[in-house]
Amino acid sequence: MTTVDLRTPAELADAERWTAHNYHPLPVVVAEAEGTWVTDVDGRRYLDFLAGYSALNFGHRHPGLIAAAHAQLDRVTLTSRAFVHDQFAAFCHGLAELCGKDLVLPMNTGAEAVETAIKVARKWGYRVKGVADERAEIIVAADNFHGRTTTIVSFSTDPDARADFGPYTPGFVVVPYGDLAALRAAINPNTVAVLMEPIQGEAGVLVPPAGFLAGVRELCTENNVLMIADEIQSGLGRTGKTFAIEHEGVVPDMYVLGKALGGGIVPVSAVAADRAVLGVLRPGEHGSTFGGNPLACAVGTAVVRLLETGEFQERSARLGARLHEGLTALIGKGVVAVRGRGLWAGVDIDPLLMTGRQACERLTERGVLAKDTHGSTIRLAPPLVVTEEELDHALAQLAAVVRG
Ligand SMILES: Cc1ncc(COP(=O)(O)O)c(C=O)c1O
């Protein structure tokens, strides 16, 4: 095939011509995918080491998940929550048990689930804690990423995410991530919740100092404040445990889940909490047309079943150790620092060598897909079905890229 026959340039130009520029994608046009691999429109194959920012924890087109989706497509796909359907209870029951919580409220996107958690926390604050009307405060961390709605970007500290989208929603207090003293100082009688990522993904896979999450739990309990863990990117096996917060033996009051919950097939998100918290919602107070639809629930139930086996968590822990060993060996050889847990890593490339974007472009040329964040950092998050050979191959490509 000559360059003239390649479809990629025309597809990229068309996408550029017809869409808003809210993303800056790498120059790959995906046509097919299976497991850890994607194939572009010109037949080139790549190892997917981004996995949809953890939305593809079980790989592309996991056979069990695809079978569940197909079976449901042949029966019923949407009812709205005006009626109950026969996939709803099983999904909510399974997910509640996976989380060890009484109740689940399904939504679609991650941002919707975060919004749900914020609304529930505020309502809990007014109706249960006794905070005066309109005074509820939620504490969040600097460099957070919780989504893109106007309320969520109101408490972002990233100028790209926030600037020009005001006026901003009040009621949020930002403290440095990992700083317990700052958190303690920020809590007051109006504080209803602390909302944090147990590992900050978009910030560059930042793992908080040991003891931080346990300290947050203690402060929340002492002050009658809800601890909300946004596990949208870190949860569901990514770090070697079902939830990243488990690494510190901590149980939050509310889990916020998304991404992998939809098995890479449909958007499925949810919050999970005990009745004392989630029970504050009454009919008519919150909802979503597609939230908890039959297709989403059928796929979500199949995802929960996969996680119940523990197989994916074990793979992530075992192969994650191999990933981190390989990455650590590159420190001083073009890599400055490596962070993360399980099959999830933030890799700081020596900024004197290249930007994170350039590193990802060179990895793409070598058949490995990854994504940069904040200057010289790249994120690696392969599907949890990745094999040792695939992992070693990707590490060898990264080593070649940073050697220059
Ligand atoms: C921790 C975290 N929370 C929330 C979101 C938002 O999810 P969504 O893009 O599905 O709205 C993301 C997405 O990257 C995330 O990483």
CSV table of C-alpha atoms and ligand atoms in Angstrom, one decimal:
chain,number,residue,atom,x,y,z
A,1,MET,CA,0.0,0.0,0.0
A,2,THR,CA,1.4,3.5,-0.9
A,3,THR,CA,0.9,6.5,1.3
A,4,VAL,CA,-1.7,7.7,-1.2
A,5,ASP,CA,-3.8,4.7,-0.4
A,6,LEU,CA,-3.8,5.3,3.4
A,7,ARG,CA,-7.1,6.3,4.8
A,8,THR,CA,-5.8,7.8,8.0
A,9,PRO,CA,-4.9,11.3,6.7
A,10,ALA,CA,-8.3,11.9,5.2
A,11,GLU,CA,-10.1,10.5,8.3
A,12,LEU,CA,-8.1,12.8,10.5
A,13,ALA,CA,-8.7,15.8,8.3
A,14,ASP,CA,-12.5,15.1,8.2
A,15,ALA,CA,-12.7,14.8,12.0
A,16,GLU,CA,-10.8,18.0,12.4
A,17,ARG,CA,-13.1,19.8,9.9
A,18,TRP,CA,-16.4,18.6,11.5
A,19,THR,CA,-15.9,18.6,15.2
A,20,ALA,CA,-15.3,21.1,18.1
A,21,HIS,CA,-11.7,20.9,19.2
A,22,ASN,CA,-12.2,19.8,22.8
A,23,TYR,CA,-9.6,17.0,22.4
A,24,HIS,CA,-6.2,16.8,20.8
A,25,PRO,CA,-6.1,13.2,19.7
A,26,LEU,CA,-3.1,11.2,18.7
A,27,PRO,CA,-3.1,10.6,14.9
A,28,VAL,CA,-4.6,7.1,15.0
A,29,VAL,CA,-8.0,6.2,13.5
A,30,VAL,CA,-9.3,3.0,15.1
A,31,ALA,CA,-11.4,0.6,13.1
A,32,GLU,CA,-11.4,-2.6,15.2
A,33,ALA,CA,-10.3,-3.8,18.6
A,34,GLU,CA,-10.0,-7.0,20.6
A,35,GLY,CA,-8.5,-7.6,24.0
A,36,THR,CA,-5.4,-5.4,24.4
A,37,TRP,CA,-5.1,-4.7,20.7
A,38,VAL,CA,-6.6,-2.1,18.3
A,39,THR,CA,-6.4,-2.0,14.5
A,40,ASP,CA,-6.5,1.2,12.6
A,41,VAL,CA,-8.2,2.0,9.3
A,42,ASP,CA,-5.0,1.1,7.4
A,43,GLY,CA,-4.6,-2.2,9.1
A,44,ARG,CA,-1.8,-1.2,11.6
A,45,ARG,CA,-2.1,-2.8,15.0
A,46,TYR,CA,-1.4,-1.1,18.3
A,47,LEU,CA,-1.2,-2.2,21.9
A,48,ASP,CA,-3.8,-0.1,23.8
A,49,PHE,CA,-2.0,1.1,26.9
A,50,LEU,CA,-4.6,3.7,27.8
A,51,ALA,CA,-7.7,1.4,27.8
A,52,GLY,CA,-10.2,4.3,27.6
A,53,TYR,CA,-8.8,5.9,30.8
A,54,SER,CA,-9.7,2.6,32.6
A,55,ALA,CA,-13.1,2.3,30.9
A,56,LEU,CA,-11.7,-0.9,29.2
A,57,ASN,CA,-10.3,-2.7,32.2
A,58,PHE,CA,-11.6,-6.0,30.8
A,59,GLY,CA,-10.1,-5.3,27.4
A,60,HIS,CA,-11.9,-4.5,24.1
A,61,ARG,CA,-14.9,-6.6,23.4
A,62,HIS,CA,-14.5,-9.0,26.4
A,63,PRO,CA,-16.5,-12.1,25.1
A,64,GLY,CA,-18.6,-12.5,28.3
A,65,LEU,CA,-19.6,-8.8,28.3
A,66,ILE,CA,-20.3,-8.7,24.6
A,67,ALA,CA,-22.5,-11.8,25.0
A,68,ALA,CA,-24.4,-10.1,27.8
A,69,ALA,CA,-24.9,-7.0,25.6
A,70,HIS,CA,-26.0,-9.1,22.6
A,71,ALA,CA,-28.5,-11.1,24.7
A,72,GLN,CA,-30.0,-7.9,26.1
A,73,LEU,CA,-30.1,-6.2,22.7
A,74,ASP,CA,-32.4,-9.0,21.6
A,75,ARG,CA,-34.8,-8.5,24.5
A,76,VAL,CA,-35.3,-4.8,25.7
A,77,THR,CA,-32.8,-1.9,25.8
A,78,LEU,CA,-34.7,1.0,27.4
A,79,THR,CA,-37.7,1.5,29.6
A,80,SER,CA,-36.8,4.7,31.5
A,81,ARG,CA,-37.1,4.6,35.2
A,82,ALA,CA,-40.9,5.2,34.9
A,83,PHE,CA,-41.0,1.4,35.0
A,84,VAL,CA,-38.9,-1.3,36.6
A,85,HIS,CA,-37.2,-3.8,34.3
A,86,ASP,CA,-35.9,-7.3,35.0
A,87,GLN,CA,-32.2,-6.4,34.9
A,88,PHE,CA,-32.4,-3.6,37.4
A,89,ALA,CA,-32.5,-5.3,40.8
A,90,ALA,CA,-29.9,-7.8,39.9
A,91,PHE,CA,-27.4,-5.1,38.9
A,92,CYS,CA,-28.1,-2.9,41.9
A,93,HIS,CA,-28.0,-5.9,44.3
A,94,GLY,CA,-24.7,-7.2,42.8
A,95,LEU,CA,-23.0,-3.8,42.8
A,96,ALA,CA,-24.2,-3.0,46.3
A,97,GLU,CA,-22.7,-6.2,47.6
A,98,LEU,CA,-19.4,-5.6,45.7
A,99,CYS,CA,-19.2,-2.3,47.5
A,100,GLY,CA,-20.4,-3.6,50.8
A,101,LYS,CA,-23.1,-0.9,50.8
A,102,ASP,CA,-26.9,-1.0,51.3
A,103,LEU,CA,-28.0,0.9,48.2
A,104,VAL,CA,-26.9,1.9,44.7
A,105,LEU,CA,-28.1,4.7,42.4
A,106,PRO,CA,-27.2,4.1,38.7
A,107,MET,CA,-26.4,6.9,36.3
A,108,ASN,CA,-24.5,7.0,33.0
A,109,THR,CA,-21.4,9.1,32.9
A,110,GLY,CA,-18.8,9.6,35.6
A,111,ALA,CA,-19.6,13.3,35.9
A,112,GLU,CA,-23.3,12.5,36.5
A,113,ALA,CA,-22.4,10.2,39.3
A,114,VAL,CA,-20.2,12.8,40.9
A,115,GLU,CA,-23.0,15.3,40.6
A,116,THR,CA,-25.3,12.7,42.2
A,117,ALA,CA,-22.8,12.3,45.1
A,118,ILE,CA,-22.7,16.1,45.6
A,119,LYS,CA,-26.5,16.4,45.7
A,120,VAL,CA,-26.8,13.5,48.1
A,121,ALA,CA,-24.1,14.9,50.4
A,122,ARG,CA,-25.8,18.3,50.4
A,123,LYS,CA,-29.2,16.9,51.1
A,124,TRP,CA,-27.8,14.6,53.8
A,125,GLY,CA,-26.1,17.7,55.3
A,126,TYR,CA,-29.4,19.6,55.5
A,127,ARG,CA,-31.7,16.8,56.5
A,128,VAL,CA,-29.5,14.6,58.7
A,129,LYS,CA,-26.5,16.7,59.9
A,130,GLY,CA,-28.6,19.8,60.4
A,131,VAL,CA,-26.6,22.3,58.4
A,132,ALA,CA,-28.4,25.6,57.8
A,133,ASP,CA,-30.1,26.0,54.4
A,134,GLU,CA,-27.6,26.9,51.6
A,135,ARG,CA,-24.6,26.7,53.8
A,136,ALA,CA,-23.3,23.2,53.0
A,137,GLU,CA,-19.6,23.0,52.1
A,138,ILE,CA,-17.7,20.1,50.4
A,139,ILE,CA,-13.9,19.9,50.7
A,140,VAL,CA,-12.0,18.8,47.6
A,141,ALA,CA,-8.3,18.4,46.7
A,142,ALA,CA,-6.2,20.6,44.5
A,143,ASP,CA,-5.4,19.1,41.1
A,144,ASN,CA,-8.6,17.0,41.3
A,145,PHE,CA,-10.4,15.7,38.2
A,146,HIS,CA,-14.0,14.8,38.7
A,147,GLY,CA,-15.5,15.6,35.3
A,148,ARG,CA,-16.7,18.5,33.2
A,149,THR,CA,-20.0,19.8,34.3
A,150,THR,CA,-20.3,23.5,35.3
A,151,THR,CA,-20.5,22.6,39.0
A,152,ILE,CA,-17.6,20.2,38.8
A,153,VAL,CA,-15.3,22.5,37.0
A,154,SER,CA,-16.2,25.2,39.5
A,155,PHE,CA,-13.9,23.4,42.0
A,156,SER,CA,-11.2,22.4,39.5
A,157,THR,CA,-7.8,24.0,39.9
A,158,ASP,CA,-6.8,23.4,36.3
A,159,PRO,CA,-7.2,26.7,34.3
A,160,ASP,CA,-7.8,24.7,31.1
A,161,ALA,CA,-10.8,23.0,32.7
A,162,ARG,CA,-12.2,26.0,34.5
A,163,ALA,CA,-11.4,29.3,32.7
A,164,ASP,CA,-14.3,31.1,30.9
A,165,PHE,CA,-16.9,28.7,32.2
A,166,GLY,CA,-18.0,30.8,35.2
A,167,PRO,CA,-20.0,31.9,37.1
A,168,TYR,CA,-19.0,29.1,39.3
A,169,THR,CA,-21.0,27.0,41.8
A,170,PRO,CA,-20.2,28.0,45.4
A,171,GLY,CA,-19.9,25.6,48.3
A,172,PHE,CA,-16.5,24.0,47.6
A,173,VAL,CA,-13.3,24.4,49.5
A,174,VAL,CA,-10.0,23.3,48.0
A,175,VAL,CA,-7.1,21.9,50.1
A,176,PRO,CA,-3.7,20.5,48.9
A,177,TYR,CA,-3.9,16.7,48.2
A,178,GLY,CA,-2.2,14.7,50.8
A,179,ASP,CA,-2.2,17.4,53.5
A,180,LEU,CA,-4.1,16.3,56.5
A,181,ALA,CA,-3.4,19.4,58.5
A,182,ALA,CA,-4.9,21.6,55.8
A,183,LEU,CA,-7.9,19.3,55.7
A,184,ARG,CA,-8.4,19.4,59.5
A,185,ALA,CA,-8.2,23.2,59.3
A,186,ALA,CA,-10.7,23.4,56.5
A,187,ILE,CA,-13.4,21.4,58.3
A,188,ASN,CA,-16.1,23.4,60.0
A,189,PRO,CA,-19.7,22.7,61.2
A,190,ASN,CA,-21.0,23.3,57.6
A,191,THR,CA,-18.8,20.7,56.1
A,192,VAL,CA,-20.9,17.9,54.7
A,193,ALA,CA,-18.4,15.9,52.7
A,194,VAL,CA,-14.8,15.4,51.6
A,195,LEU,CA,-14.7,14.3,48.0
A,196,MET,CA,-11.4,12.9,46.7
A,197,GLU,CA,-9.8,10.5,44.3
A,198,PRO,CA,-7.9,7.8,46.3
A,199,ILE,CA,-5.2,8.1,43.5
A,200,GLN,CA,-5.4,11.3,41.4
A,201,GLY,CA,-5.5,10.0,37.8
A,202,GLU,CA,-5.6,13.1,35.5
A,203,ALA,CA,-3.1,14.8,37.8
A,204,GLY,CA,-0.5,12.2,36.8
A,205,VAL,CA,-1.4,9.1,38.8
A,206,LEU,CA,-0.5,10.7,42.1
A,207,VAL,CA,-0.6,8.3,45.0
A,208,PRO,CA,-1.1,10.2,48.3
A,209,PRO,CA,1.3,9.8,51.2
A,210,ALA,CA,0.9,6.6,53.3
A,211,GLY,CA,-1.7,7.1,56.0
A,212,PHE,CA,-3.4,10.1,54.2
A,213,LEU,CA,-6.6,8.3,53.3
A,214,ALA,CA,-6.9,6.6,56.7
A,215,GLY,CA,-6.4,10.1,58.2
A,216,VAL,CA,-9.2,11.5,56.0
A,217,ARG,CA,-11.4,8.7,57.2
A,218,GLU,CA,-10.7,9.5,60.8
A,219,LEU,CA,-11.3,13.2,60.4
A,220,CYS,CA,-14.6,12.6,58.5
A,221,THR,CA,-15.8,10.2,61.3
A,222,GLU,CA,-14.8,12.6,64.1
A,223,ASN,CA,-16.5,15.5,62.5
A,224,ASN,CA,-19.7,13.8,61.1
A,225,VAL,CA,-18.6,14.5,57.5
A,226,LEU,CA,-19.2,12.1,54.6
A,227,MET,CA,-16.1,10.6,53.0
A,228,ILE,CA,-16.7,10.3,49.2
A,229,ALA,CA,-14.2,8.3,47.2
A,230,ASP,CA,-14.3,9.0,43.4
A,231,GLU,CA,-13.1,5.6,42.2
A,232,ILE,CA,-14.3,6.3,38.6
A,233,GLN,CA,-10.8,5.8,37.2
A,234,SER,CA,-9.0,4.0,40.1
A,235,GLY,CA,-11.7,1.5,41.0
A,236,LEU,CA,-12.9,-1.9,39.6
A,237,GLY,CA,-9.6,-3.7,39.6
A,238,ARG,CA,-7.3,-1.1,38.2
A,239,THR,CA,-4.9,-0.9,41.1
A,240,GLY,CA,-4.8,-4.6,42.1
A,241,LYS,CA,-7.8,-4.4,44.4
A,242,THR,CA,-11.5,-3.8,43.7
A,243,PHE,CA,-11.1,-0.2,45.0
A,244,ALA,CA,-7.9,1.8,45.3
A,245,ILE,CA,-8.9,3.0,48.8
A,246,GLU,CA,-8.6,-0.6,50.1
A,247,HIS,CA,-4.8,-0.3,49.9
A,248,GLU,CA,-5.2,1.7,53.1
A,249,GLY,CA,-7.9,-0.5,54.6
A,250,VAL,CA,-10.4,2.4,54.3
A,251,VAL,CA,-14.1,2.3,53.7
A,252,PRO,CA,-15.7,5.5,52.5
A,253,ASP,CA,-19.3,6.5,53.1
A,254,MET,CA,-19.9,6.8,49.4
A,255,TYR,CA,-18.3,5.2,46.3
A,256,VAL,CA,-18.5,7.0,43.0
A,257,LEU,CA,-18.0,4.6,40.1
A,258,GLY,CA,-18.0,4.8,36.3
A,259,LYS,CA,-15.8,3.9,33.3
A,260,ALA,CA,-15.1,0.2,33.6
A,261,LEU,CA,-18.6,-0.4,35.1
A,262,GLY,CA,-19.9,-0.2,31.5
A,263,GLY,CA,-17.5,-2.9,30.3
A,264,GLY,CA,-16.2,-0.7,27.5
A,265,ILE,CA,-19.6,-1.1,25.8
A,266,VAL,CA,-22.1,1.4,27.3
A,267,PRO,CA,-21.7,4.3,29.7
A,268,VAL,CA,-22.6,3.1,33.2
A,269,SER,CA,-21.9,4.9,36.4
A,270,ALA,CA,-23.3,4.7,40.0
A,271,VAL,CA,-23.0,5.9,43.5
A,272,ALA,CA,-23.1,3.3,46.3
A,273,ALA,CA,-23.8,4.2,50.0
A,274,ASP,CA,-25.7,3.0,53.0
A,275,ARG,CA,-29.4,3.7,53.5
A,276,ALA,CA,-28.6,6.4,56.1
A,277,VAL,CA,-27.0,8.4,53.3
A,278,LEU,CA,-28.5,7.5,49.9
A,279,GLY,CA,-31.9,7.1,51.6
A,280,VAL,CA,-32.3,10.9,51.8
A,281,LEU,CA,-33.4,10.9,48.1
A,282,ARG,CA,-37.2,10.8,47.6
A,283,PRO,CA,-39.1,10.2,44.3
A,284,GLY,CA,-38.8,13.1,41.9
A,285,GLU,CA,-35.7,14.6,43.5
A,286,HIS,CA,-33.1,13.2,41.1
A,287,GLY,CA,-33.0,11.1,38.0
A,288,SER,CA,-31.8,10.4,34.5
A,289,THR,CA,-33.7,9.0,31.5
A,290,PHE,CA,-31.0,6.5,30.6
A,291,GLY,CA,-29.7,5.8,34.2
A,292,GLY,CA,-30.0,2.2,35.0
A,293,ASN,CA,-31.4,1.2,31.6
A,294,PRO,CA,-31.8,-2.5,30.8
A,295,LEU,CA,-28.7,-2.7,28.5
A,296,ALA,CA,-26.5,-0.8,31.0
A,297,CYS,CA,-27.7,-3.1,33.8
A,298,ALA,CA,-27.2,-6.3,31.8
A,299,VAL,CA,-23.6,-5.3,31.0
A,300,GLY,CA,-23.1,-3.9,34.5
A,301,THR,CA,-24.2,-7.2,36.1
A,302,ALA,CA,-21.7,-9.1,33.9
A,303,VAL,CA,-18.9,-6.6,35.0
A,304,VAL,CA,-19.8,-7.2,38.6
A,305,ARG,CA,-19.7,-11.0,38.1
A,306,LEU,CA,-16.2,-10.7,36.6
A,307,LEU,CA,-15.0,-8.7,39.5
A,308,GLU,CA,-16.5,-11.1,42.0
A,309,THR,CA,-14.0,-13.8,40.9
A,310,GLY,CA,-11.1,-11.6,42.0
A,311,GLU,CA,-9.2,-12.8,38.9
A,312,PHE,CA,-8.8,-9.3,37.4
A,313,GLN,CA,-7.7,-7.7,40.7
A,314,GLU,CA,-5.1,-10.5,41.1
A,315,ARG,CA,-3.8,-10.0,37.5
A,316,SER,CA,-3.6,-6.3,38.0
A,317,ALA,CA,-1.5,-6.8,41.2
A,318,ARG,CA,0.8,-9.4,39.7
A,319,LEU,CA,1.3,-7.8,36.2
A,320,GLY,CA,1.4,-4.4,37.8
A,321,ALA,CA,4.4,-5.4,39.9
A,322,ARG,CA,6.1,-6.4,36.6
A,323,LEU,CA,5.1,-3.1,35.0
A,324,HIS,CA,6.5,-1.0,37.8
A,325,GLU,CA,9.7,-3.0,38.0
A,326,GLY,CA,10.2,-2.4,34.3
A,327,LEU,CA,9.4,1.3,34.6
A,328,THR,CA,11.6,1.8,37.7
A,329,ALA,CA,14.5,0.3,35.7
A,330,LEU,CA,14.2,3.3,33.3
A,331,ILE,CA,14.7,5.9,36.0
A,332,GLY,CA,17.9,7.8,35.1
A,333,LYS,CA,17.6,6.5,31.5
A,334,GLY,CA,15.2,9.1,30.2
A,335,VAL,CA,12.6,8.6,32.9
A,336,VAL,CA,12.7,10.9,36.0
A,337,ALA,CA,10.0,9.3,38.2
A,338,VAL,CA,7.3,6.6,38.2
A,339,ARG,CA,4.2,6.4,40.4
A,340,GLY,CA,1.1,4.3,40.6
A,341,ARG,CA,-0.3,1.0,41.8
A,342,GLY,CA,-1.3,-2.2,39.9
A,343,LEU,CA,-1.6,-1.8,36.2
A,344,TRP,CA,-1.6,2.0,36.4
A,345,ALA,CA,1.4,4.2,36.1
A,346,GLY,CA,2.3,7.9,35.8
A,347,VAL,CA,5.7,8.2,34.1
A,348,ASP,CA,7.6,11.5,34.2
A,349,ILE,CA,9.8,11.7,31.1
A,350,ASP,CA,13.0,13.8,31.4
A,351,PRO,CA,11.6,17.2,30.2
A,352,LEU,CA,15.0,17.9,28.6
A,353,LEU,CA,14.4,15.0,26.2
A,354,MET,CA,10.8,15.5,25.1
A,355,THR,CA,7.3,16.4,26.2
A,356,GLY,CA,4.8,13.8,27.2
A,357,ARG,CA,3.0,14.4,24.0
A,358,GLN,CA,6.1,13.8,21.9
A,359,ALA,CA,6.7,10.6,23.9
A,360,CYS,CA,3.2,9.4,23.1
A,361,GLU,CA,3.6,10.2,19.4
A,362,ARG,CA,6.8,8.2,19.3
A,363,LEU,CA,5.1,5.4,21.1
A,364,THR,CA,2.3,5.4,18.6
A,365,GLU,CA,4.8,5.1,15.8
A,366,ARG,CA,6.1,2.0,17.6
A,367,GLY,CA,2.6,0.6,18.0
A,368,VAL,CA,1.8,1.4,21.6
A,369,LEU,CA,-1.0,3.8,22.5
A,370,ALA,CA,-0.7,5.9,25.7
A,371,LYS,CA,-1.7,9.4,26.7
A,372,ASP,CA,0.2,12.4,28.1
A,373,THR,CA,-0.9,14.6,30.9
A,374,HIS,CA,0.6,17.9,32.3
A,375,GLY,CA,3.8,18.5,30.4
A,376,SER,CA,6.2,15.6,30.6
A,377,THR,CA,4.0,12.9,32.2
A,378,ILE,CA,2.5,9.9,30.4
A,379,ARG,CA,-0.1,7.6,31.7
A,380,LEU,CA,0.0,3.9,31.2
A,381,ALA,CA,-3.2,1.9,32.0
A,382,PRO,CA,-3.3,-1.3,29.9
A,383,PRO,CA,-6.4,-3.5,30.0
A,384,LEU,CA,-6.2,-5.9,32.9
A,385,VAL,CA,-6.2,-8.8,30.4
A,386,VAL,CA,-2.8,-7.7,29.1
A,387,THR,CA,-0.2,-10.6,29.0
A,388,GLU,CA,3.3,-10.6,30.3
A,389,GLU,CA,4.7,-10.6,26.7
A,390,GLU,CA,2.5,-7.6,25.7
A,391,LEU,CA,3.7,-5.8,28.8
A,392,ASP,CA,7.3,-6.5,28.1
A,393,HIS,CA,6.9,-5.4,24.5
A,394,ALA,CA,5.4,-2.1,25.5
A,395,LEU,CA,8.1,-1.5,28.1
A,396,ALA,CA,10.8,-2.2,25.4
A,397,GLN,CA,9.1,0.4,23.1
A,398,LEU,CA,9.1,2.9,25.9
A,399,ALA,CA,12.7,2.2,26.7
A,400,ALA,CA,13.6,2.8,23.0
A,401,VAL,CA,11.6,6.0,22.9
A,402,VAL,CA,13.3,7.6,26.0
A,403,ARG,CA,16.7,6.4,24.8
A,404,GLY,CA,16.1,8.8,21.8
B,1,LIG,C1,-11.7,10.4,38.8
B,1,LIG,C2,-12.6,10.8,37.7
B,1,LIG,N1,-13.8,11.2,38.0
B,1,LIG,C3,-14.7,11.6,37.1
B,1,LIG,C4,-14.5,11.5,35.8
B,1,LIG,C5,-15.5,11.9,34.8
B,1,LIG,O1,-16.0,10.8,34.1
B,1,LIG,P1,-16.8,11.0,32.7
B,1,LIG,O2,-15.8,11.4,31.7
B,1,LIG,O3,-17.4,9.7,32.4
B,1,LIG,O4,-17.9,12.0,33.0
B,1,LIG,C6,-13.2,11.0,35.4
B,1,LIG,C7,-12.9,10.9,33.9
B,1,LIG,O5,-11.7,10.8,33.5
B,1,LIG,C8,-12.3,10.6,36.4
B,1,LIG,O6,-11.1,10.2,36.0
